[in-house]
GROMACS .gro file of C-alpha atoms in nm:
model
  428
    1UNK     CA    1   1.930   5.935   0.053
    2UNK     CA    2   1.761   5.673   0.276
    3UNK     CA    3   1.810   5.284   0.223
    4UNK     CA    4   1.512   5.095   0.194
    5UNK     CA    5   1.414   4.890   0.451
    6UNK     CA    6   1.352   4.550   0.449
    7UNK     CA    7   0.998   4.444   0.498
    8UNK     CA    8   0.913   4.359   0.885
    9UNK     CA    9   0.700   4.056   0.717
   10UNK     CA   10   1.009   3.839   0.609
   11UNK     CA   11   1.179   3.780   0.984
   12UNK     CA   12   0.808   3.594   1.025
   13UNK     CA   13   0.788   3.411   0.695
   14UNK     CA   14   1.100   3.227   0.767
   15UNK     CA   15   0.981   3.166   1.068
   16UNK     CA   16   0.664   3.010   0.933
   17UNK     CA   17   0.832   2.840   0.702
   18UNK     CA   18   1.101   2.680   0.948
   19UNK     CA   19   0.807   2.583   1.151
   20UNK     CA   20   0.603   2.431   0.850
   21UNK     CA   21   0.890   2.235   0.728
   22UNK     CA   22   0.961   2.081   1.028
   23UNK     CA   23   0.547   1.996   1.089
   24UNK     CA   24   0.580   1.711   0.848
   25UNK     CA   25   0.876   1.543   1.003
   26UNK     CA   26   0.749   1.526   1.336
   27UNK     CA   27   0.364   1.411   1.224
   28UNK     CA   28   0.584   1.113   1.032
   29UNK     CA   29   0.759   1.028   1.334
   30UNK     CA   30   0.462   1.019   1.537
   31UNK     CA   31   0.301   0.788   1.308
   32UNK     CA   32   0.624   0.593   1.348
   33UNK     CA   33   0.580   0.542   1.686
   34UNK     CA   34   0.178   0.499   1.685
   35UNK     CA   35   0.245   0.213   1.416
   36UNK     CA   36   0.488   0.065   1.609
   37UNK     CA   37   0.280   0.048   1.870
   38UNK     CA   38   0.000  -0.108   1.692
   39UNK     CA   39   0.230  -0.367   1.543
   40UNK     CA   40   0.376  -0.445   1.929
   41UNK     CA   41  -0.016  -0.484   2.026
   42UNK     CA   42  -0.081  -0.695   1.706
   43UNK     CA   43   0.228  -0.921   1.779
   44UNK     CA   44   0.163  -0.980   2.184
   45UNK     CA   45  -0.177  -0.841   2.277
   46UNK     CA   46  -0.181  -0.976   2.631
   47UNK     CA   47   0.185  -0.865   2.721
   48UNK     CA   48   0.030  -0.511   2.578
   49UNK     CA   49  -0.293  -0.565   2.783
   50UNK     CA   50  -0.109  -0.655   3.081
   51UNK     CA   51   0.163  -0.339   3.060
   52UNK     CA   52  -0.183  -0.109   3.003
   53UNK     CA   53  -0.350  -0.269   3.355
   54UNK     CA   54  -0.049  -0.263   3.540
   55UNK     CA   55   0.041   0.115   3.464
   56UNK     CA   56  -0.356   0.181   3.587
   57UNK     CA   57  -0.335  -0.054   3.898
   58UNK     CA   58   0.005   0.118   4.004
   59UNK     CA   59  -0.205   0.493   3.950
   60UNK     CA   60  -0.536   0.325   4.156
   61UNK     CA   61  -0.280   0.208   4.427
   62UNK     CA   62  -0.107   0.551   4.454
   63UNK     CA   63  -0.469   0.722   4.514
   64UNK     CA   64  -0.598   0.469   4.749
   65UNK     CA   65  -0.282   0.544   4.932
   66UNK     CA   66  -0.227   0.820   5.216
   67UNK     CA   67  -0.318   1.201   5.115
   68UNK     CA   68  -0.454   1.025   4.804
   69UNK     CA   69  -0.828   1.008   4.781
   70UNK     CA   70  -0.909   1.171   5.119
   71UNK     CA   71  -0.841   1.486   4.979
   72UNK     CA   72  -1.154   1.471   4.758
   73UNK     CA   73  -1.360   1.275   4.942
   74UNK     CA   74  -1.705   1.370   5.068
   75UNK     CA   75  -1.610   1.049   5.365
   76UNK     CA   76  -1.283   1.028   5.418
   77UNK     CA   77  -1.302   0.790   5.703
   78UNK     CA   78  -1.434   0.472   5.547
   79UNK     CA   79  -1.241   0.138   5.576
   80UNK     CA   80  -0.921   0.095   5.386
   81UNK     CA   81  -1.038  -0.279   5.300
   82UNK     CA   82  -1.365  -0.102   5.096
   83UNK     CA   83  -1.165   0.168   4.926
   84UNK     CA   84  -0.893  -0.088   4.802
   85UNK     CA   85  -1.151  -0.329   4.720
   86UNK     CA   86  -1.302  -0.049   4.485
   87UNK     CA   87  -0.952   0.057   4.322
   88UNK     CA   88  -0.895  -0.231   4.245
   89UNK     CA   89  -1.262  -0.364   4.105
   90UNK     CA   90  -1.185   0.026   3.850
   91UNK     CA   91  -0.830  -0.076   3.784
   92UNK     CA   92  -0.779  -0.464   3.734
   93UNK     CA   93  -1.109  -0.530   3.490
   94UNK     CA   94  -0.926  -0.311   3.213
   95UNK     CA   95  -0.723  -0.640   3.162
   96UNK     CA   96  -1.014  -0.787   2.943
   97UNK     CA   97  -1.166  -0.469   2.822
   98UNK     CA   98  -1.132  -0.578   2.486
   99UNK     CA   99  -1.263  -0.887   2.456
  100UNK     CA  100  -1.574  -0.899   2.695
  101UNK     CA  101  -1.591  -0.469   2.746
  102UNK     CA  102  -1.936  -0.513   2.850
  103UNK     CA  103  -1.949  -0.758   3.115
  104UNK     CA  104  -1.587  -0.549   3.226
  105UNK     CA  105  -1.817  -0.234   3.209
  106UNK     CA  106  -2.065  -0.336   3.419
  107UNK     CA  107  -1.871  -0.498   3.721
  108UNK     CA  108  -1.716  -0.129   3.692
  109UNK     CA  109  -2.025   0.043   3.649
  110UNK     CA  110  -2.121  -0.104   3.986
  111UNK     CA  111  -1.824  -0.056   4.179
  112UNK     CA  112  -1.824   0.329   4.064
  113UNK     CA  113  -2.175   0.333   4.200
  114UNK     CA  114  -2.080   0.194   4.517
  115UNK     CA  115  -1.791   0.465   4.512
  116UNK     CA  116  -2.031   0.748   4.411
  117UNK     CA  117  -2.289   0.635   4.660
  118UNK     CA  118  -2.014   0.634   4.939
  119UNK     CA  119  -1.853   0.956   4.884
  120UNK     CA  120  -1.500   0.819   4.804
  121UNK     CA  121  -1.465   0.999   4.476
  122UNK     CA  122  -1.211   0.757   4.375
  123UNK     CA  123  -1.058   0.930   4.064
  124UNK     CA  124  -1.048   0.539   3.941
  125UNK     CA  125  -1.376   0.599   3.844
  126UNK     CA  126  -1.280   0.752   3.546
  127UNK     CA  127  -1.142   0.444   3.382
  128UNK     CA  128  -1.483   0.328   3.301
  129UNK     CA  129  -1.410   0.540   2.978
  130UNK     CA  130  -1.141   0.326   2.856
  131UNK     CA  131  -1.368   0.058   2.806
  132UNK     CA  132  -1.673   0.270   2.701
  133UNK     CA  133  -1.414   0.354   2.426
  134UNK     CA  134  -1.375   0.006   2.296
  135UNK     CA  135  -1.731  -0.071   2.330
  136UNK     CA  136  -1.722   0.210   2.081
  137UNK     CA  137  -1.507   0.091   1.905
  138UNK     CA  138  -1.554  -0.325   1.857
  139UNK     CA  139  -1.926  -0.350   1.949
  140UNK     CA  140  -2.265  -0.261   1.753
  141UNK     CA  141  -2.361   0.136   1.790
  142UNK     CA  142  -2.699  -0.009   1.987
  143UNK     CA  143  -2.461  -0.150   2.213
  144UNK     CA  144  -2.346   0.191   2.299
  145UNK     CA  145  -2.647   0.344   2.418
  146UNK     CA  146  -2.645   0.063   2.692
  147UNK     CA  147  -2.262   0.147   2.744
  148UNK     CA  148  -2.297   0.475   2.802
  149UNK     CA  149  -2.602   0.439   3.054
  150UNK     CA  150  -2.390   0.248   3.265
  151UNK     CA  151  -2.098   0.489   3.264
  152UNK     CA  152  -2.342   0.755   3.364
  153UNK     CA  153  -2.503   0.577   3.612
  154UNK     CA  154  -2.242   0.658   3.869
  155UNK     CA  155  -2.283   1.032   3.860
  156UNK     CA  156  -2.692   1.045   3.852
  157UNK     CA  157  -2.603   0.837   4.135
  158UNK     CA  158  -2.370   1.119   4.303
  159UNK     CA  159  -2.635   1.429   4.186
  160UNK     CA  160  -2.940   1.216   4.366
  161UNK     CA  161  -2.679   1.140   4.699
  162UNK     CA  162  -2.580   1.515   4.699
  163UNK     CA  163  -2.855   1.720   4.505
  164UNK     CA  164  -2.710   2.103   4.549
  165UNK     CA  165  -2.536   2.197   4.266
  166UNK     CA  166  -2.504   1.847   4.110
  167UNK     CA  167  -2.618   1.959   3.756
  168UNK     CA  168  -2.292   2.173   3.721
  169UNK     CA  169  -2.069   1.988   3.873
  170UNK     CA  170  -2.174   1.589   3.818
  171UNK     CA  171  -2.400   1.557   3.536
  172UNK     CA  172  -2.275   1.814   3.242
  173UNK     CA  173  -1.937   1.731   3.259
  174UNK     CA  174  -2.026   1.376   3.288
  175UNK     CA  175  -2.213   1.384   2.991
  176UNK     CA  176  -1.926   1.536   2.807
  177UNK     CA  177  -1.720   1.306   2.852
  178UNK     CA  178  -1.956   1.028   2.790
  179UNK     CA  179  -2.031   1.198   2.411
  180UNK     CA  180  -1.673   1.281   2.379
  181UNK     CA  181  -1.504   0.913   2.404
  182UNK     CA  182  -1.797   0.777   2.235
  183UNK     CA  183  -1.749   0.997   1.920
  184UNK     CA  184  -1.368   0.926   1.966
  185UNK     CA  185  -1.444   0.554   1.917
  186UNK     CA  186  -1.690   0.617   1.657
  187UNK     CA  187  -1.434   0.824   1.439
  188UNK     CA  188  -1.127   0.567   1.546
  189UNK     CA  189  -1.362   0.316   1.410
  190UNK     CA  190  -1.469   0.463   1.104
  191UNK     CA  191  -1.128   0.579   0.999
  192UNK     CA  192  -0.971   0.179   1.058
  193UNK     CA  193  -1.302   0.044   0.899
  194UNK     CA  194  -1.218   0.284   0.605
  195UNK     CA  195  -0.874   0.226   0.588
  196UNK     CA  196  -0.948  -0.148   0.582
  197UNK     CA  197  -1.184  -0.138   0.328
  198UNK     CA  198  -0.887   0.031   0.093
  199UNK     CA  199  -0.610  -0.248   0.150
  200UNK     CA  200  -0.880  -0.499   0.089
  201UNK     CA  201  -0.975  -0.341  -0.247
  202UNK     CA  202  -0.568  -0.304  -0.291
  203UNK     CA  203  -0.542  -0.626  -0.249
  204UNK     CA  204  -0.846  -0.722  -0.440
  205UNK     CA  205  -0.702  -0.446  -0.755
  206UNK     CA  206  -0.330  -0.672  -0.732
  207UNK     CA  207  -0.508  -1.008  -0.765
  208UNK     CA  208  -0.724  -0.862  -1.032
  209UNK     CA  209  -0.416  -0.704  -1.237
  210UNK     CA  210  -0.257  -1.039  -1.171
  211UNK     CA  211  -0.534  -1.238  -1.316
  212UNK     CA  212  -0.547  -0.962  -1.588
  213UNK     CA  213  -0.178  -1.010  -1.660
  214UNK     CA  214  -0.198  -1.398  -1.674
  215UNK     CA  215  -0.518  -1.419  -1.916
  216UNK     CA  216  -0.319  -1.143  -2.154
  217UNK     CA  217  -0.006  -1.380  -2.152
  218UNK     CA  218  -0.233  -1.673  -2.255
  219UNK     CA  219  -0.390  -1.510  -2.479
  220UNK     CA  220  -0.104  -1.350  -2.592
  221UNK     CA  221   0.085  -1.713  -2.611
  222UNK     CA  222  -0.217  -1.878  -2.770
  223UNK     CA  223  -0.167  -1.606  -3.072
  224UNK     CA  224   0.181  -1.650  -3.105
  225UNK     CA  225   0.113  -2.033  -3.102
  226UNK     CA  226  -0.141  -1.996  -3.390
  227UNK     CA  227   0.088  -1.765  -3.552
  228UNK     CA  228   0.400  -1.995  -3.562
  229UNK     CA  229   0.164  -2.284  -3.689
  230UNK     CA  230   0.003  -2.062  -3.927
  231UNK     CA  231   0.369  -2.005  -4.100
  232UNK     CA  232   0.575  -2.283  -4.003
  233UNK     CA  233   0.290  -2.567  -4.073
  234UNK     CA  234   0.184  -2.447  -4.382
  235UNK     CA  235   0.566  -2.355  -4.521
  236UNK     CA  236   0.661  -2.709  -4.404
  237UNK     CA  237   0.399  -2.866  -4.612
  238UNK     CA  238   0.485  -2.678  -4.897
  239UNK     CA  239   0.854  -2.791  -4.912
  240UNK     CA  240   0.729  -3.182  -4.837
  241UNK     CA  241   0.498  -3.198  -5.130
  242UNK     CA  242   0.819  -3.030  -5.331
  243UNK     CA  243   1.049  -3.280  -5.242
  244UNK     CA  244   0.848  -3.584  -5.317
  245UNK     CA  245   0.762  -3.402  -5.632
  246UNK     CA  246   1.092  -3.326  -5.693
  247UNK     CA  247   1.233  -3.685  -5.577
  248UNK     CA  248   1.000  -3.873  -5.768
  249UNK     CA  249   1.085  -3.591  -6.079
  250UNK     CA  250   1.435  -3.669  -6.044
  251UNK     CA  251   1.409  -4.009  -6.198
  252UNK     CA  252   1.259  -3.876  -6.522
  253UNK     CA  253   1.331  -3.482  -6.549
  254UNK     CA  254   1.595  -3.332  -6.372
  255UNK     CA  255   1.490  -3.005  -6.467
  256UNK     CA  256   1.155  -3.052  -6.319
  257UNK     CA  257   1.385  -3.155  -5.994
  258UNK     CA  258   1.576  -2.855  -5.998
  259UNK     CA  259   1.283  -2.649  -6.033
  260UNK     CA  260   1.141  -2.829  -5.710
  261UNK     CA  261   1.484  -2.775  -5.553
  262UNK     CA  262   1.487  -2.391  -5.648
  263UNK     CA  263   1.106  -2.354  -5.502
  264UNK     CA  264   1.184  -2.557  -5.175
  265UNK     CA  265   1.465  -2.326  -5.126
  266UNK     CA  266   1.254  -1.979  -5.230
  267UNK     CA  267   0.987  -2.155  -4.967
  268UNK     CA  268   1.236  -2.179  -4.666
  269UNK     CA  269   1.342  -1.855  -4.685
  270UNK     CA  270   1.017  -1.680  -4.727
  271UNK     CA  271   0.920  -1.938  -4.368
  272UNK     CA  272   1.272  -1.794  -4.209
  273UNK     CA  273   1.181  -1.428  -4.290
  274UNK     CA  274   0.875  -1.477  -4.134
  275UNK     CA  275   0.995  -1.692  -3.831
  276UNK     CA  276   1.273  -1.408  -3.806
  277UNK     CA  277   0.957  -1.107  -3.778
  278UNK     CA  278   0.797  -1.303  -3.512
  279UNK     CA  279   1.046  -1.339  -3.307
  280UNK     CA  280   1.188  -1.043  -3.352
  281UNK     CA  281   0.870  -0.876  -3.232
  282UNK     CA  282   0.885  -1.113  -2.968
  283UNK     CA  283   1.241  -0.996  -2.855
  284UNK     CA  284   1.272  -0.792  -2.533
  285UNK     CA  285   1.571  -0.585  -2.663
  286UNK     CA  286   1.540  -0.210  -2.611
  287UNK     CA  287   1.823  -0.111  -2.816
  288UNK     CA  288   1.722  -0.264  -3.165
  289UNK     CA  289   1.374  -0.254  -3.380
  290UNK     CA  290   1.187  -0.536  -3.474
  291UNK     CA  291   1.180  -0.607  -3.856
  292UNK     CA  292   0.829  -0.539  -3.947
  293UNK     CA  293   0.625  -0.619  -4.240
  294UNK     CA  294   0.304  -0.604  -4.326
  295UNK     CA  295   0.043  -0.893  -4.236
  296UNK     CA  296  -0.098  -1.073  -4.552
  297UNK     CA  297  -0.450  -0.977  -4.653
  298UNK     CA  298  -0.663  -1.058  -5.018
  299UNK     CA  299  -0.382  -0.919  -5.200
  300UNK     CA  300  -0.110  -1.232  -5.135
  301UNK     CA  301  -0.424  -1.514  -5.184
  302UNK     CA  302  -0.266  -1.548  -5.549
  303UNK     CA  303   0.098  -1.582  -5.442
  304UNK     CA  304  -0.010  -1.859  -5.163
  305UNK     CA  305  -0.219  -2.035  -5.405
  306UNK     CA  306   0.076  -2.034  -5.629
  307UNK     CA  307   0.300  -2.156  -5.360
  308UNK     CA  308   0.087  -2.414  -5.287
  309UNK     CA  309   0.039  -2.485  -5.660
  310UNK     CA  310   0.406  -2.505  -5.682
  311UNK     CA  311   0.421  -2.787  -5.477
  312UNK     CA  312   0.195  -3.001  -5.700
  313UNK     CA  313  -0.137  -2.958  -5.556
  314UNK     CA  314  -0.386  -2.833  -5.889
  315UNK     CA  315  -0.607  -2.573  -5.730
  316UNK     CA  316  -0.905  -2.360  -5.937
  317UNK     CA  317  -0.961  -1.999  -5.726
  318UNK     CA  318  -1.246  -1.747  -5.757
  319UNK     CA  319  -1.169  -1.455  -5.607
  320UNK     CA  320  -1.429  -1.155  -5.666
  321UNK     CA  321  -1.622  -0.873  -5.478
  322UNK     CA  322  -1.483  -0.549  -5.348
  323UNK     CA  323  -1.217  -0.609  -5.036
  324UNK     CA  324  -1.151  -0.249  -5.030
  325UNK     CA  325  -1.443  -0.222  -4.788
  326UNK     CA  326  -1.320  -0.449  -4.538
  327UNK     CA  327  -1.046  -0.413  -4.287
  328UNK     CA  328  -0.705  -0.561  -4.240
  329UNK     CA  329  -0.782  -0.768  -4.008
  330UNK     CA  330  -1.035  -0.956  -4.165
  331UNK     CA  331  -0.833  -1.021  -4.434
  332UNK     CA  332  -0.587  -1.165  -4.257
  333UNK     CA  333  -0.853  -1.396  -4.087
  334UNK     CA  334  -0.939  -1.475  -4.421
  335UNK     CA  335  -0.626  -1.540  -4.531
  336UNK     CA  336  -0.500  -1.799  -4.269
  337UNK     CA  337  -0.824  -1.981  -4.328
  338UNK     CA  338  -0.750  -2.054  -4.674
  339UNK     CA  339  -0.400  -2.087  -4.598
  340UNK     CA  340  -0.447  -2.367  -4.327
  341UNK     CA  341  -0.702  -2.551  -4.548
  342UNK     CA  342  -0.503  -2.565  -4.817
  343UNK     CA  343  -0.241  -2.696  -4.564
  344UNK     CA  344  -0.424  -2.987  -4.461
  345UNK     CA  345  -0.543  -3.088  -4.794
  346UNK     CA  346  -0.150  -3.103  -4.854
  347UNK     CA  347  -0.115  -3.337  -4.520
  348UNK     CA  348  -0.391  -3.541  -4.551
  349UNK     CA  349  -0.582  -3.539  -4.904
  350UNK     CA  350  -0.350  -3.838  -5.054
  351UNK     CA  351  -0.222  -3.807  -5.385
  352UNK     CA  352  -0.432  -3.708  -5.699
  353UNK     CA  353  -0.622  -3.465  -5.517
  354UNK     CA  354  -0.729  -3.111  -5.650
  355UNK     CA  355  -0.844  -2.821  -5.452
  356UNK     CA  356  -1.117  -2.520  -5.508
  357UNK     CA  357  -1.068  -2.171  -5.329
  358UNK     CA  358  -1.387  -1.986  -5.363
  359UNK     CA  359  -1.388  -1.620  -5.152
  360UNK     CA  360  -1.672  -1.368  -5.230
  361UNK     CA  361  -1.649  -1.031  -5.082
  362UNK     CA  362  -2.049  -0.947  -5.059
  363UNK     CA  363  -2.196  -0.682  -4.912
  364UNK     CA  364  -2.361  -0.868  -4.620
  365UNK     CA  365  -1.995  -1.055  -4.578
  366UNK     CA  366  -1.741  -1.227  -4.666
  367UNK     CA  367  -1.770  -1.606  -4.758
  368UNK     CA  368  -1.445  -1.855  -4.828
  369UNK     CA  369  -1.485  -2.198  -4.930
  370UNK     CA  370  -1.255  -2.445  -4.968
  371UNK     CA  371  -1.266  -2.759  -5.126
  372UNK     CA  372  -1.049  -3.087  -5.265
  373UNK     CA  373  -1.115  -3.444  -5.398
  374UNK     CA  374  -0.901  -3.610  -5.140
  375UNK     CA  375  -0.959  -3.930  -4.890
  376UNK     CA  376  -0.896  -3.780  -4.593
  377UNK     CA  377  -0.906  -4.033  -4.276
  378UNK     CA  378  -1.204  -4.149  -4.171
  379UNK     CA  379  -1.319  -3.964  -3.809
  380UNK     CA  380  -0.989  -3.806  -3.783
  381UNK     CA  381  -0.970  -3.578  -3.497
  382UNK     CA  382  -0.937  -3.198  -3.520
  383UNK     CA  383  -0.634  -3.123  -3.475
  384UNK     CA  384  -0.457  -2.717  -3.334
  385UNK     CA  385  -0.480  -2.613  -3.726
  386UNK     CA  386  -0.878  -2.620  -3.737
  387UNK     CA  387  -0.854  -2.517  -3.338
  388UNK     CA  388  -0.684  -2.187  -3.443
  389UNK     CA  389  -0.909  -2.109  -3.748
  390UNK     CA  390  -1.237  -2.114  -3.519
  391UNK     CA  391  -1.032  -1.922  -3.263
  392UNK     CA  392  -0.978  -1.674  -3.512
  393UNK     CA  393  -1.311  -1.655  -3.682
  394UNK     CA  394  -1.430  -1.630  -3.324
  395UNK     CA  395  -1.284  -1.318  -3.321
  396UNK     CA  396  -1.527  -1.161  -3.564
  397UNK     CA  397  -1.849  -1.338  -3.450
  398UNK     CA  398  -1.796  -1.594  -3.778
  399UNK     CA  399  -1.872  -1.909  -3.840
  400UNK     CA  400  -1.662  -2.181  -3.914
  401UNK     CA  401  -1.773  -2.524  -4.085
  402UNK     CA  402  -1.520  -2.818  -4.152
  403UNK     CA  403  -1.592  -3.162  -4.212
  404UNK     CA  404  -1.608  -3.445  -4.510
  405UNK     CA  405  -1.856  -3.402  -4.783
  406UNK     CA  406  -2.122  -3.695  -4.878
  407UNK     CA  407  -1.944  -3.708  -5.240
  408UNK     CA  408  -1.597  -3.750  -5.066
  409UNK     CA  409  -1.310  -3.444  -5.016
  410UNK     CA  410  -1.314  -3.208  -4.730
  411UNK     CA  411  -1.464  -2.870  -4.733
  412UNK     CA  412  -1.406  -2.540  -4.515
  413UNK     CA  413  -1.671  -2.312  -4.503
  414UNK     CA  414  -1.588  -1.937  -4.345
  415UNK     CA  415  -1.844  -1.669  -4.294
  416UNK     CA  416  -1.791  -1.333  -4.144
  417UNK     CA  417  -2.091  -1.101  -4.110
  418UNK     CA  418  -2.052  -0.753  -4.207
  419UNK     CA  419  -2.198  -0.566  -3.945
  420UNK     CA  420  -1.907  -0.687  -3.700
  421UNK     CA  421  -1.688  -0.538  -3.958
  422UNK     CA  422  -1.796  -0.230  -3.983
  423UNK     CA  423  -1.809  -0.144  -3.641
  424UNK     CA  424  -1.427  -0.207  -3.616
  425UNK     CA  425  -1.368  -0.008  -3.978
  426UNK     CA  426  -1.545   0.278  -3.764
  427UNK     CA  427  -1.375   0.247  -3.458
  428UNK     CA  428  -1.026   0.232  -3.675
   0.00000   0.00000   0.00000
């Protein structure tokens, strides 16, 4: 019974393989090096420049020298002085080949001529495509078609000196090379152009996600400052207005005062339950949960008017229209608008005062009034609690009126359209 074989294929799969995984490590470490390279250049360009002309002078030298360029040359006995001259005029120019290439190209251009035209066939010559490559690269494309008529120059020169066979040997290959280092500079160009155009937009896309990440903080601390004035402004008033009620109740009715006592204390804890949700949303710990409750909406209005009622402030409501219809949001919008007003008239409405809450939920929107008999001071400035309901009724394209009335008191006016609530119900 014969053993099977194994397949002839695998011996060059691993071979492929070995050969594959080592392609990437040796493309990264020639980026290594080209990237150093470019960061030596981008350091010290002129110690860079000079190393490049000096490692071309030393090659022009070394074929000017003997059994260099006589071996090519169509007249190998001109003078020594002219043919050094001439390696040198190819050679030494590449020194500012970037930052005048054209006026470098065309003292080169002419000294190639003169080579061509002599018969040295200097292999110098050559360098003229160094700079036609950075013309390529750091000039205008129309600059280019000049460029490369002056590199060819040289050799129409050499195919009119010596016509036989000059189309074969001079001009095609010429023209090769001409195309060839100019679409090299073209595609080195494009590529760096490209690549430049992506850190800019990387650096554009940070700045942006910075400026992103700073207007959601302030946003972000703006609603936590509204949130904490909301709860600790209005729960503050509250317990004020119950202890002078309950100091000046004290003197006649200790029970009343006791009462006052037992709502200032219900009061501060309902503010530190709050205060304690907040922050504990706020909190940055991974390991716990934040104690969450809902937000207040149409359904607490009684208890805060209550609360607020507690604390000796007589208040009429009118409550009516369907608030089913309307999200939670809204309601909450709603509710910190009454719940500020009421608030103020508490700060600043003076003793004897009396308040109205009015909300209607109509089909076309939702309207809250309220109003109280106070003497509020005259051309008092608004202050963060009016600030923050306008911020918030901003949020629903609402309006928001507050001022003194002609018969005396203070009156806040909310309206929120409907069709700006609907479109969030929808999108809920």
């Amino acid at each position: 019974m014969t053993e099977p074989q194994p397949s002839s294929t695998s011996a060059p799969d691993h071979a492929d393989q070995a050969r594959s995984a080592g392609a990437v490590p040796l493309t990264q470490h020639i980026q290594r090096v080209l990237q150093r390279i470019r960061d030596f250049d981008r350091r010290r360009p002129l110690v860079w420049d000079l190393l490049f002309t000096a490692f071309f002078v030393v090659l022009a030298l070394i074929d000017w020298g003997p059994g260099g360029w006589q071996v090519m040359a169509e007249n190998a006995k001109l003078p020594p002085a002219l043919t050094l001259c001439m390696a040198l005029g190819l050679s030494l120019p590449l020194l500012w080949r970037r930052r005048t290439p054209m006026a470098v190209l065309a003292v080169m251009s002419a000294v190639a001529l003169v080579n061509s035209l002599t018969g040295t066939m200097l292999q110098a010559s050559l360098l003229t495509l160094f700079v036609l490559f950075n013309v390529a690269l750091r000039r205008p494309l129309k600059t280019l078609w000049w460029a490369s008529a002056l590199v060819f120059l040289p050799y129409a020169a050499s195919s009119i000196r010596d016509p036989a066979g000059a189309w074969d040997r001079d001009l095609v290959p010429a023209l090769w090379y001409i195309a060839l280092v100019a679409l090299l500079g073209i595609a080195v160009r494009t590529r760096r152009d490209y690549t430049s155009s992506l850190m800019d937009r990387a650096r554009q896309l940070e700045v942006e996600r910075d400026q992103q990440a700073q207007l959601a903080a302030a946003a972000e601390r703006t609603r936590i400052a509204r949130e904490m004035h909301d709860i600790i402004g209005h729960n503050l008033s509250v317990i004020t207005g119950l202890a002078d009620g309950g100091a000046y109740a004290a003197k006649k009715n200790p029970e009343r005062a006791g009462q006052a006592l037992h709502a200032i204390s219900t009061t501060s804890r309902e503010a530190l339950a709050e205060l304690r949700r907040l922050l504990g949303v706020l909190r940055d710990d991974e390991s716990g949960s934040a104690e969450l409750a809902p937000q207040p909406g149409y359904a607490d209005l009684n208890t805060l008017v209550d609360g607020v009622r507690s604390a000796g402030l007589p208040i009429r409501t009118d409550i009516t229209g369907n608030p089913e219809t309307y999200p939670e949001g809204l309601h909450l919008t709603v509710y910190r608008v009454v719940q500020e007003a009421l608030t103020n008239i508490l700060k600043h409405a003076g003793p004897g005062a009396q308040a109205t809450v009015e909300v209607l939920y109509a089909p076309d929107g939702v309207r809250a009034t309220v109003t109280d008999t106070g003497h509020p001071a005259a051309n008092a400035p608004e202050g963060r609690g009016i600030t923050g309901m306008r911020e918030r009724t901003a949020l629903y394209e609402g309006t928001l009126e507050a001022g003194p009335m002609p018969t005396g008191g203070w009156q806040v006016r909310l309206h929120l359209p409907a069709a700006v609530q609907k479109t969030e119900k929808s999108a809920q």
